[in-house]
Each structure stands twice: as structure tokens, then as C-alpha cells.
Coordinates of C-alpha atoms in Angstrom, one line a residue:
T1 CA 42.2 19.6 3.8
G2 CA 42.0 23.2 5.1
S3 CA 43.6 24.6 2.0
S4 CA 42.1 27.2 -0.3
D5 CA 43.0 25.7 -3.7
G6 CA 40.7 22.6 -3.6
L7 CA 38.7 23.6 -6.6
A8 CA 41.8 24.2 -8.7
I9 CA 43.2 20.8 -7.7
L10 CA 39.9 19.1 -8.7
R11 CA 39.8 20.9 -12.0
R12 CA 43.4 19.9 -12.8
L13 CA 42.7 16.3 -11.8
A14 CA 39.6 16.2 -14.0
A15 CA 41.4 17.8 -17.0
D16 CA 44.3 15.3 -16.7
Q17 CA 41.7 12.5 -16.2
V18 CA 43.4 11.4 -13.0
F19 CA 40.5 9.2 -11.6
T20 CA 38.4 12.4 -11.4
S21 CA 35.6 13.7 -13.7
L22 CA 33.4 16.8 -13.7
V23 CA 29.7 16.1 -13.2
D24 CA 28.2 19.5 -13.2
A25 CA 30.2 22.7 -14.0
S26 CA 27.4 25.0 -12.7
T27 CA 27.8 23.6 -9.2
S28 CA 31.4 22.5 -9.4
T29 CA 30.5 18.9 -8.7
F30 CA 33.1 16.2 -9.3
R31 CA 33.1 12.5 -9.1
T32 CA 36.1 10.3 -8.2
H33 CA 36.6 6.7 -9.5
R34 CA 35.5 4.1 -7.0
L35 CA 39.0 2.5 -6.8
F36 CA 40.6 5.9 -6.3
R37 CA 38.1 6.6 -3.5
E38 CA 39.0 3.3 -1.8
F39 CA 42.7 4.1 -2.2
L40 CA 42.2 7.5 -0.5
L41 CA 40.2 5.9 2.4
A42 CA 42.9 3.4 2.9
R43 CA 45.5 6.3 3.1
L44 CA 43.1 8.0 5.6
D45 CA 43.1 5.0 7.9
E46 CA 46.9 5.4 8.2
R47 CA 46.5 8.8 9.8
P48 CA 46.2 9.3 13.5
R49 CA 42.7 8.9 14.9
E50 CA 42.2 12.5 15.9
H51 CA 43.3 13.7 12.5
R52 CA 40.8 11.3 10.8
R53 CA 38.0 12.6 13.2
E54 CA 38.8 16.2 12.3
L55 CA 38.6 15.5 8.6
H56 CA 35.3 13.7 9.0
R57 CA 34.1 16.6 11.1
R58 CA 34.9 19.0 8.3
A59 CA 33.2 16.8 5.8
M60 CA 30.2 16.6 8.0
R61 CA 29.9 20.4 8.2
W62 CA 30.3 20.6 4.4
A63 CA 27.5 17.9 3.9
M64 CA 25.3 19.9 6.3
R65 CA 25.6 23.0 4.1
D66 CA 24.9 20.8 1.0
G67 CA 21.9 18.9 2.7
D68 CA 23.3 15.5 2.0
L69 CA 21.8 13.4 4.9
D70 CA 23.7 10.2 4.0
Q71 CA 27.0 12.1 4.2
I72 CA 26.0 14.0 7.3
V73 CA 25.3 10.7 9.2
W74 CA 28.2 8.8 7.9
H75 CA 30.8 11.5 8.5
G76 CA 29.1 12.4 11.8
V77 CA 29.4 8.9 13.1
E78 CA 33.1 8.6 11.9
A79 CA 33.8 11.9 13.7
D80 CA 32.2 10.6 16.9
E81 CA 29.6 13.3 16.5
H82 CA 26.7 11.0 17.1
A83 CA 24.5 13.6 18.6
T84 CA 24.8 15.8 15.5
A85 CA 24.1 12.8 13.2
M86 CA 21.0 11.9 15.2
E87 CA 19.8 15.5 15.2
A88 CA 20.2 15.6 11.4
V89 CA 18.1 12.5 11.0
S90 CA 15.5 13.8 13.4
D91 CA 15.3 17.1 11.5
H92 CA 14.9 15.4 8.1
L93 CA 12.8 12.4 9.2
L94 CA 9.5 13.8 8.0
A95 CA 10.8 14.7 4.6
A96 CA 12.6 11.3 4.3
S97 CA 9.4 9.6 5.3
N98 CA 7.4 11.6 2.7
R99 CA 9.9 10.5 0.1
G100 CA 9.7 6.8 1.1
Q101 CA 13.4 6.6 2.1
I102 CA 12.8 3.5 4.3
D103 CA 16.0 1.6 3.2
D104 CA 18.0 4.8 3.9
M105 CA 16.6 5.0 7.4
W106 CA 17.7 1.5 8.1
R107 CA 21.2 2.3 7.0
W108 CA 21.3 5.4 9.3
I109 CA 20.1 3.3 12.2
R110 CA 23.0 0.8 11.6
W111 CA 25.6 3.5 11.3
I112 CA 24.5 5.4 14.4
G113 CA 23.9 2.2 16.5
T114 CA 20.6 0.9 17.7
E115 CA 21.3 1.5 21.4
R116 CA 21.7 5.2 20.7
V117 CA 18.7 5.4 18.5
L118 CA 16.4 3.6 21.0
A119 CA 17.5 6.0 23.7
D120 CA 16.7 9.1 21.7
R121 CA 13.2 10.6 22.1
S122 CA 12.8 11.6 18.5
L123 CA 14.2 8.4 17.0
A124 CA 13.3 5.6 19.5
A125 CA 10.4 4.3 17.4
L126 CA 12.3 4.5 14.1
P127 CA 13.5 0.9 14.0
A128 CA 10.0 -0.4 14.5
W129 CA 8.6 1.9 11.9
V130 CA 11.2 0.7 9.4
S131 CA 10.4 -2.9 10.2
L132 CA 6.7 -2.2 9.6
N133 CA 7.4 -0.6 6.2
Q134 CA 9.8 -3.3 5.2
R135 CA 7.2 -6.0 6.1
R136 CA 9.5 -7.5 8.8
Y137 CA 6.5 -8.0 11.1
D138 CA 8.3 -10.5 13.5
E139 CA 10.8 -7.8 14.4
I140 CA 8.3 -5.1 15.5
E141 CA 7.5 -6.4 19.0
P142 CA 11.2 -6.9 19.9
W143 CA 12.0 -3.3 18.9
L144 CA 9.0 -2.0 20.9
E145 CA 10.0 -4.1 23.9
A146 CA 13.6 -2.8 23.7
I147 CA 12.4 0.8 24.1
V148 CA 10.4 -0.2 27.2
M149 CA 13.7 -1.4 28.7
V150 CA 15.3 2.0 28.3
D151 CA 15.6 3.4 31.9
D152 CA 16.2 7.1 31.3
L153 CA 13.2 8.0 29.2
A154 CA 11.1 10.8 30.7
D155 CA 7.3 10.5 31.2
E156 CA 6.6 12.7 28.2
Q157 CA 9.0 10.6 26.1
R158 CA 7.2 7.4 27.1
R159 CA 3.8 8.9 26.3
A160 CA 5.0 9.9 22.8
F161 CA 6.5 6.4 22.3
D162 CA 3.2 4.8 23.4
V163 CA 1.4 6.7 20.6
H164 CA 4.0 5.5 18.1
A165 CA 3.7 1.9 19.4
S166 CA -0.1 2.0 19.0
A167 CA 0.2 3.3 15.4
I168 CA 2.8 0.7 14.5
R169 CA 0.8 -2.2 15.9
A170 CA -2.3 -0.9 14.1
G171 CA -0.4 -0.9 10.8
R172 CA 1.0 -4.4 11.4
D173 CA -2.4 -5.9 12.3
R174 CA -4.0 -4.2 9.3
H175 CA -1.3 -5.6 7.0
L176 CA -1.9 -9.1 8.5
G177 CA -5.7 -8.7 8.0
R178 CA -6.5 -8.5 11.8
L179 CA -8.8 -5.5 11.4
D180 CA -10.4 -5.8 14.9
D181 CA -7.0 -5.6 16.6
A182 CA -5.9 -2.9 14.2
V183 CA -9.0 -0.7 15.1
R184 CA -8.3 -1.2 18.8
H185 CA -4.7 -0.2 18.6
A186 CA -5.4 2.8 16.4
A187 CA -8.2 4.0 18.8
L188 CA -5.8 3.7 21.7
G189 CA -3.2 5.7 19.8
V190 CA -5.7 8.5 19.1
E191 CA -6.6 8.5 22.8
L192 CA -3.0 8.7 23.9
A193 CA -2.1 11.3 21.3
A194 CA -4.2 13.9 23.2
A195 CA -1.7 13.7 26.1
T196 CA 1.5 14.2 24.1
D197 CA 3.1 17.2 22.4
D198 CA 4.5 15.0 19.5
D199 CA 2.6 16.6 16.6
M200 CA 4.4 14.5 14.0
I201 CA 2.7 11.2 15.0
V202 CA -0.8 12.6 15.6
P203 CA -1.9 12.8 11.9
T204 CA -0.6 9.4 11.1
V205 CA -2.4 7.6 14.0
M206 CA -5.6 9.6 13.2
A207 CA -5.5 8.8 9.5
T208 CA -4.8 5.2 10.3
H209 CA -7.8 5.1 12.6
A210 CA -10.0 6.8 10.0
Q211 CA -9.1 4.3 7.3
L212 CA -9.7 1.4 9.6
L213 CA -13.1 2.8 10.6
A214 CA -14.0 3.2 6.9
L215 CA -12.9 -0.3 6.1
T216 CA -15.1 -1.7 8.9
G217 CA -18.1 0.4 8.0
D218 CA -18.1 2.5 11.1
D219 CA -20.1 5.7 10.9
A220 CA -17.4 7.6 12.8
A221 CA -15.0 7.3 9.8
E222 CA -16.0 10.6 8.1
A223 CA -15.6 12.8 11.2
T224 CA -12.3 11.1 12.1
A225 CA -11.0 11.5 8.6
R226 CA -11.7 15.3 8.6
T227 CA -9.9 15.7 11.9
A228 CA -6.9 13.8 10.6
I229 CA -6.9 16.0 7.5
D230 CA -6.7 19.1 9.6
A231 CA -3.9 17.7 11.7
A232 CA -1.9 16.6 8.7
I233 CA -2.2 20.0 7.0
A234 CA -1.1 21.7 10.2
V235 CA 2.3 19.9 10.1
G236 CA 2.6 19.4 6.3
Q237 CA 2.6 15.6 6.3
E238 CA 1.6 14.0 2.9
P239 CA 1.2 10.3 3.6
P240 CA -1.5 10.9 6.3
L241 CA -3.3 13.2 3.9
V242 CA -3.4 10.4 1.3
M243 CA -4.8 8.1 3.9
A244 CA -7.3 10.5 5.4
Y245 CA -8.8 11.8 2.2
A246 CA -9.2 8.2 0.9
A247 CA -11.0 7.3 4.2
L248 CA -13.3 10.3 3.7
G249 CA -14.1 9.1 0.2
L250 CA -14.9 5.6 1.2
A251 CA -17.2 6.9 4.0
S252 CA -19.1 9.2 1.7
D253 CA -22.4 8.1 0.1
D254 CA -22.2 10.8 -2.6
P255 CA -20.2 9.6 -5.7
D256 CA -19.1 13.1 -6.6
A257 CA -17.9 13.9 -3.1
A258 CA -16.1 10.5 -2.9
A259 CA -14.4 11.1 -6.3
A260 CA -13.3 14.6 -5.1
A261 CA -11.8 13.1 -1.9
A262 CA -10.0 10.4 -3.9
D263 CA -8.6 13.0 -6.3
S264 CA -7.4 15.0 -3.3
A265 CA -5.7 11.9 -1.8
L266 CA -3.9 11.1 -5.1
S267 CA -2.7 14.6 -5.6
F268 CA -0.3 14.1 -2.7
V269 CA 1.4 11.1 -4.3
I270 CA 4.0 13.0 -6.2
S271 CA 5.7 10.0 -7.8
P272 CA 4.8 6.4 -8.7
D273 CA 7.9 5.4 -6.8
L274 CA 6.2 6.5 -3.6
E275 CA 3.0 4.6 -4.0
R276 CA 4.1 1.8 -1.7
F277 CA 4.8 4.3 1.1
H278 CA 1.9 6.8 0.6
R279 CA -0.5 3.8 0.3
P280 CA -3.0 5.2 -2.2
A281 CA -4.7 1.9 -3.0
L282 CA -7.8 2.9 -1.0
A283 CA -7.9 6.2 -2.9
W284 CA -7.9 4.3 -6.3
L285 CA -10.6 2.0 -5.0
V286 CA -12.8 5.0 -4.0
R287 CA -12.2 6.5 -7.4
A288 CA -13.3 3.2 -9.1
R289 CA -16.4 2.8 -7.0
A290 CA -17.4 6.5 -7.7
A291 CA -16.8 6.0 -11.4
L292 CA -18.9 2.8 -11.4
D293 CA -21.7 4.6 -9.6
C294 CA -21.7 7.3 -12.3
G295 CA -21.7 4.8 -15.1
R296 CA -18.1 5.5 -16.2
V297 CA -17.2 1.8 -16.7
G298 CA -13.8 2.5 -18.5
D299 CA -12.6 4.8 -15.7
A300 CA -13.8 2.3 -13.1
A301 CA -11.8 -0.5 -14.8
D302 CA -8.6 1.5 -14.8
A303 CA -8.9 2.7 -11.2
A304 CA -9.9 -0.8 -9.9
G305 CA -6.9 -2.3 -11.6
R306 CA -4.6 0.2 -10.0
A307 CA -6.2 -0.4 -6.6
V308 CA -5.7 -4.2 -6.9
E309 CA -2.1 -3.7 -8.0
I310 CA -1.0 -1.2 -5.3
A311 CA -2.9 -3.0 -2.6
A312 CA -0.9 -6.2 -3.3
L313 CA 2.3 -4.1 -3.4
G314 CA 1.5 -2.5 -0.1
D315 CA 0.3 -5.6 1.8
E316 CA -3.3 -4.4 2.0
P317 CA -5.6 -7.5 2.2
A318 CA -8.7 -5.6 3.2
V319 CA -8.4 -3.1 0.3
T320 CA -7.5 -6.1 -2.0
A321 CA -10.8 -7.8 -1.2
L322 CA -12.8 -4.7 -1.9
A323 CA -10.9 -3.8 -5.0
L324 CA -11.3 -7.3 -6.5
A325 CA -15.1 -7.1 -5.7
C326 CA -15.3 -3.7 -7.5
R327 CA -13.3 -5.0 -10.5
A328 CA -15.6 -8.0 -10.7
R329 CA -18.6 -5.6 -11.1
V330 CA -16.7 -3.9 -13.9
H331 CA -16.0 -7.2 -15.7
H332 CA -19.6 -8.1 -15.4
L333 CA -20.7 -4.8 -17.1
L334 CA -18.1 -5.5 -19.8
G335 CA -19.3 -9.0 -20.3
D336 CA -16.1 -10.6 -19.2
E337 CA -17.6 -13.5 -17.2
G338 CA -14.3 -15.4 -16.8
E339 CA -12.6 -12.4 -15.3
R340 CA -15.6 -11.6 -13.2
R341 CA -15.6 -15.1 -11.7
A342 CA -11.8 -15.1 -11.2
D343 CA -12.0 -11.7 -9.3
L344 CA -14.8 -12.9 -7.1
R345 CA -13.0 -16.1 -6.2
A346 CA -9.9 -14.0 -5.3
A347 CA -12.1 -11.6 -3.4
D348 CA -13.7 -14.4 -1.5
A349 CA -10.3 -15.8 -0.5
A350 CA -9.0 -12.4 0.6
A351 CA -12.1 -11.6 2.6
A352 CA -12.0 -15.1 4.3
A353 CA -8.5 -14.4 5.5
L354 CA -9.5 -11.2 7.3
I355 CA -10.5 -11.0 11.0
G356 CA -13.1 -8.5 12.1
A357 CA -14.1 -7.5 8.6
D358 CA -17.9 -8.3 8.4
W359 CA -18.5 -5.1 6.4
I360 CA -16.0 -6.2 3.8
A361 CA -17.5 -9.7 3.6
D362 CA -20.9 -8.0 3.1
E363 CA -19.4 -5.9 0.2
V364 CA -18.0 -9.0 -1.4
R365 CA -21.3 -10.9 -1.1
A366 CA -23.1 -7.8 -2.6
A367 CA -20.7 -8.0 -5.6
H368 CA -21.7 -11.6 -6.0
A369 CA -25.4 -10.7 -5.9
A370 CA -25.0 -7.7 -8.2
T371 CA -23.2 -9.7 -10.9
R372 CA -25.3 -12.9 -10.9
F373 CA -27.8 -11.6 -13.6
A374 CA -27.4 -9.8 -16.9
P375 CA -26.3 -6.1 -16.5
G376 CA -29.3 -3.7 -16.1
L377 CA -31.7 -6.4 -15.0
D378 CA -33.7 -5.6 -11.9
A379 CA -33.4 -8.8 -9.9
D380 CA -36.1 -7.8 -7.5
R381 CA -38.7 -8.0 -10.3
L382 CA -37.8 -11.6 -11.1
P383 CA -40.1 -14.5 -9.9
V384 CA -38.9 -16.0 -6.7
G385 CA -37.6 -19.2 -8.5
A386 CA -35.5 -17.2 -10.9
R387 CA -34.0 -15.1 -8.1
E388 CA -32.9 -18.4 -6.4
L389 CA -30.8 -19.5 -9.4
S390 CA -27.3 -20.2 -8.2
E391 CA -24.0 -19.0 -9.8
R392 CA -23.4 -22.4 -11.3
E393 CA -27.0 -22.8 -12.5
L394 CA -26.7 -19.4 -14.2
A395 CA -23.5 -20.5 -15.9
V396 CA -25.3 -23.5 -17.3
L397 CA -28.2 -21.4 -18.4
R398 CA -26.0 -19.0 -20.3
L399 CA -24.6 -21.9 -22.4
L400 CA -28.0 -23.4 -23.3
P401 CA -28.8 -21.2 -26.3
F402 CA -25.8 -22.8 -28.1
G403 CA -27.4 -26.2 -28.1
L404 CA -24.4 -28.0 -26.6
P405 CA -24.9 -31.6 -25.6
R406 CA -24.6 -32.4 -21.9
R407 CA -21.1 -33.7 -22.4
E408 CA -19.8 -30.5 -23.9
L409 CA -21.6 -28.4 -21.3
A410 CA -19.8 -30.4 -18.6
A411 CA -16.4 -29.8 -20.4
Q412 CA -17.1 -26.1 -20.7
L413 CA -17.8 -25.8 -17.0
F414 CA -15.2 -28.3 -15.8
V415 CA -17.7 -30.4 -14.0
S416 CA -19.2 -33.9 -14.5
E417 CA -22.2 -34.7 -16.7
N418 CA -24.1 -35.7 -13.6
T419 CA -23.5 -32.3 -12.1
V420 CA -24.8 -30.6 -15.3
K421 CA -27.9 -32.9 -15.2
T422 CA -28.6 -31.9 -11.6
H423 CA -28.2 -28.2 -12.5
L424 CA -30.6 -28.6 -15.5
L425 CA -33.2 -30.2 -13.4
S426 CA -33.0 -27.4 -10.8
I427 CA -33.1 -24.7 -13.5
R428 CA -36.3 -26.2 -15.0
R429 CA -37.9 -26.4 -11.6
K430 CA -37.0 -22.9 -10.6
L431 CA -38.2 -21.4 -13.9
G432 CA -41.3 -23.6 -14.0
V433 CA -40.7 -25.1 -17.4
A434 CA -40.0 -28.6 -18.8
G435 CA -37.7 -28.8 -21.9
R436 CA -34.5 -27.0 -22.9
D437 CA -36.2 -24.8 -25.5
D438 CA -38.7 -23.7 -22.9
V439 CA -35.9 -22.9 -20.4
V440 CA -34.2 -20.7 -23.0
A441 CA -37.5 -19.0 -24.0
R442 CA -38.4 -18.3 -20.4
A443 CA -34.9 -17.0 -19.6
R444 CA -35.1 -14.6 -22.5
E445 CA -38.5 -13.5 -21.5
L446 CA -37.2 -12.7 -18.0
G447 CA -34.1 -10.9 -19.3
L448 CA -31.7 -13.5 -17.9
L449 CA -30.0 -13.9 -21.4
H450 CA -28.6 -11.2 -23.7
D451 CA -28.9 -12.6 -27.2
E452 CA -26.4 -10.2 -28.8
L453 CA -23.9 -10.7 -26.1
D454 CA -24.2 -14.5 -26.2
A455 CA -24.2 -14.7 -30.0
S456 CA -21.0 -12.6 -30.2
R457 CA -19.3 -14.8 -27.6
G458 CA -20.6 -18.2 -28.8
E459 CA -17.4 -19.2 -30.6
T460 CA -15.2 -18.0 -27.7
R461 CA -17.3 -20.1 -25.3
R462 CA -17.0 -23.2 -27.6
D463 CA -13.3 -22.8 -27.8
G464 CA -13.1 -22.6 -24.0

């Protein structure tokens, strides 16, 4: 209002409970009732336009001192100070991104106007980034094409935009499981980044490329991850550090080094609320794999569960497939055969939906192979026939010590009696024995059955 007694007025209103209350005495912060606010805004609309603009301009300057970006943008737009509003968004964009304020960004875009945003060098790619993070994949290309149509972008602006576009397309294709296209877009982004002075996008595109290389088993993943880490540290970006350290861990053959990289990645996720945006699923997977390699099955179970959960939340089908395969190994060691089979089926489905993911398919197949036999059994030492036992044949074999008739075996496995008969004949042939008792004896001799485990689970198996 331009007067000097605002604080006294607010205190009097709060004391008299006139639609106003004190929120924080130490900062002299007050809150007005929503209906009172609407009444005041309606009164404001009755004032001349220039008077309203001046009041919004004052409010914008006050918000700039207070650091309230929402208020800066809203009052700036209402005051026709669009340049100031856009500059404020640009200045705070990195911090807002680190905090996962994606919905807020979309609101700022709508307030400022998409045409103005698309024509601004620092904000042109923001609508496409928001669409990516909100999983509105069909909107990404239209936004990117809209920037191409802007006539007055300088060459340097277009180069910077091309880097953003490559990173956005890489992220979209990764979320959709098209890893071959994602790697190609990320590699192009890294190449284009060398010719731009936009330091903010460089760590993101490098970290994205590093993770994609790690997820496809490329030997260049480790070096790329280290370069991305240096670039992210230089500009203080946290999400690329999460991604790059996770990629470094996945690319490492040393469990201790991998665990250290995963811990570094997770240290930059400052709140569970930011997990969707900082994308730590791969870091949790790396921690699970490292724990499993070191024999810490409990830690591996917790970490693999977190990886599966966050990968689904963040639309990460590649990480989902690997995390499910890792968790299946954990269930196998814990003797949870039902959970193991469920995770492997889900991992198979996730891997089958991926394109350009041969390394991930190999990892899932390796999990199948590693969990076929009893934990601790060296499968390479088994006779050829025993090594050739299928998953279903092993499932039948594990039930044989309980003496169930063929009908109950079929019910337990949800197959027909004829199918069980076929499996039994195959098992006898592969183990080189004749009757059921001989099959069980031979299986125990080879270490294919764990008597204590089976005995403890007999009643559970019978009850289904």
C-alpha cells in the first residue's frame, strides 16, 4: 500500500480475529482467511489497471526479497513484468529441479505463457522436460517441434536446445524401454554438448548416457560416468550425481567399489519425496547386487525391494527387469521358491518388452540359471543329465520326498496328471534311475534336494 504502518494493521487484525491470524511471530508472518483474500482480490479488480499493476509490482519486489518463486511469477505476470518472472524462473530452475518441483514448473509455464517460454533461451526446453517428468510422452515431440519453429533463436541458442532435445528424447525412450534409441540420442547429446556453453545440461546428458551404457553392458560406461560426475560437481547438480554414481557402480566388477558408488549416489537423495525425480532405483539395485556378492542376503533383500519399488514409480523398465532378477536370487537363497518364480516371471516379461537390451536379457537368464538348483550347489559339477533338468522338472523333483500321488503333484503345480507323468519320465531318464525312491536318493546324493529345508516346508507345500 505504500504506507509505513502495515505491520501494526496486521497485528490489530490478528488480535481482533478479523479474518487474519499470526503464523510466526519471529518472522512477522500472517495468514488471511481464503474468503477474505478472495474479497480483497475482487476489490482489487475494481481499481484502475495501472494501479493494479503497480500493486502487483510492489508485491513482486517483496516476494523477490523473500525468495517465494510462486509469488514472484504470479505477481510478475499480473504486473506485465514477464521478463522479470522468466528471469526468476531461470535463476531458480536448477534448485527447483533438484527439489522435484515439476508440477510447480508447469504452473509457471501456464502463467507466463508458452509462447514466451518457448522463445526464451534458458526456458525453451522446459515444457518438454516437464512433459517427460510427468510421463506425458505424447506431448514431448510437439513441444520440441514448436521450438524449432521459433524464428529468432540465435545459433548458440539452437545448439543448446539441440542438447536438451537429445537428453529429453533419450529419457523418453529409456522410459519406454527403447534402449537402443535412448543410447543413440544420449550419445548425440554428449557430442553436441561439446559445442555449447550451457553448462547446466551437460551433466544431465552425460549421466544419462553413462547409465544407458551401463544398462547395455558397454565397457565405456565407467569412464563416461566419471566424466559426468566431474561435470555435475562443477555446477552443483544433484540428480546427475545420483545417476552417474549409480552407473559407475553398475559398471564396476568390484563389490566394494560398487557399494561405495551406490552409497555416494544415494547420499544426494535428500528426501524420500525426491526419489521419483532423482531416480535412485539403479543405485539401490547396485547396492543389492553388491550385498548379494558379499553374502549379505538380508541387506540385498531390502535394497532389491527398494529398487523394484522405485523403478516402477519412476517408469524404469530396464532397472525393473534387473531388480526383479536380483530379488529372485535373494528369494532363492532364502528358500522362498514361490516368490523366486514370481519375480523371474515378472523379470522375463519386463525384459521381453525392452528393445536393444541384450545384456539385460542375459542377466535375467543368468538369474534363472543361478536359481535352478539348491543354494550353494556347484552346477558345473553335476552330471550332464542333471544339469539339463528344466525348471518344471526341478519343481516336480522337489515335491517327490513327500510321497504325494501324481494327482496331488499335479494340483500342487497347477498342471495336468499327464504333464506330471511326462516330467517324471524325463527326470528318471536324466538322472539315470528307475523308480521314485531311486530318483529321490539320487537327487539327494547330487545335492539337488535340501532335506531340512524340504521337511520344514512340507506342510506349507501340502497346503498350497
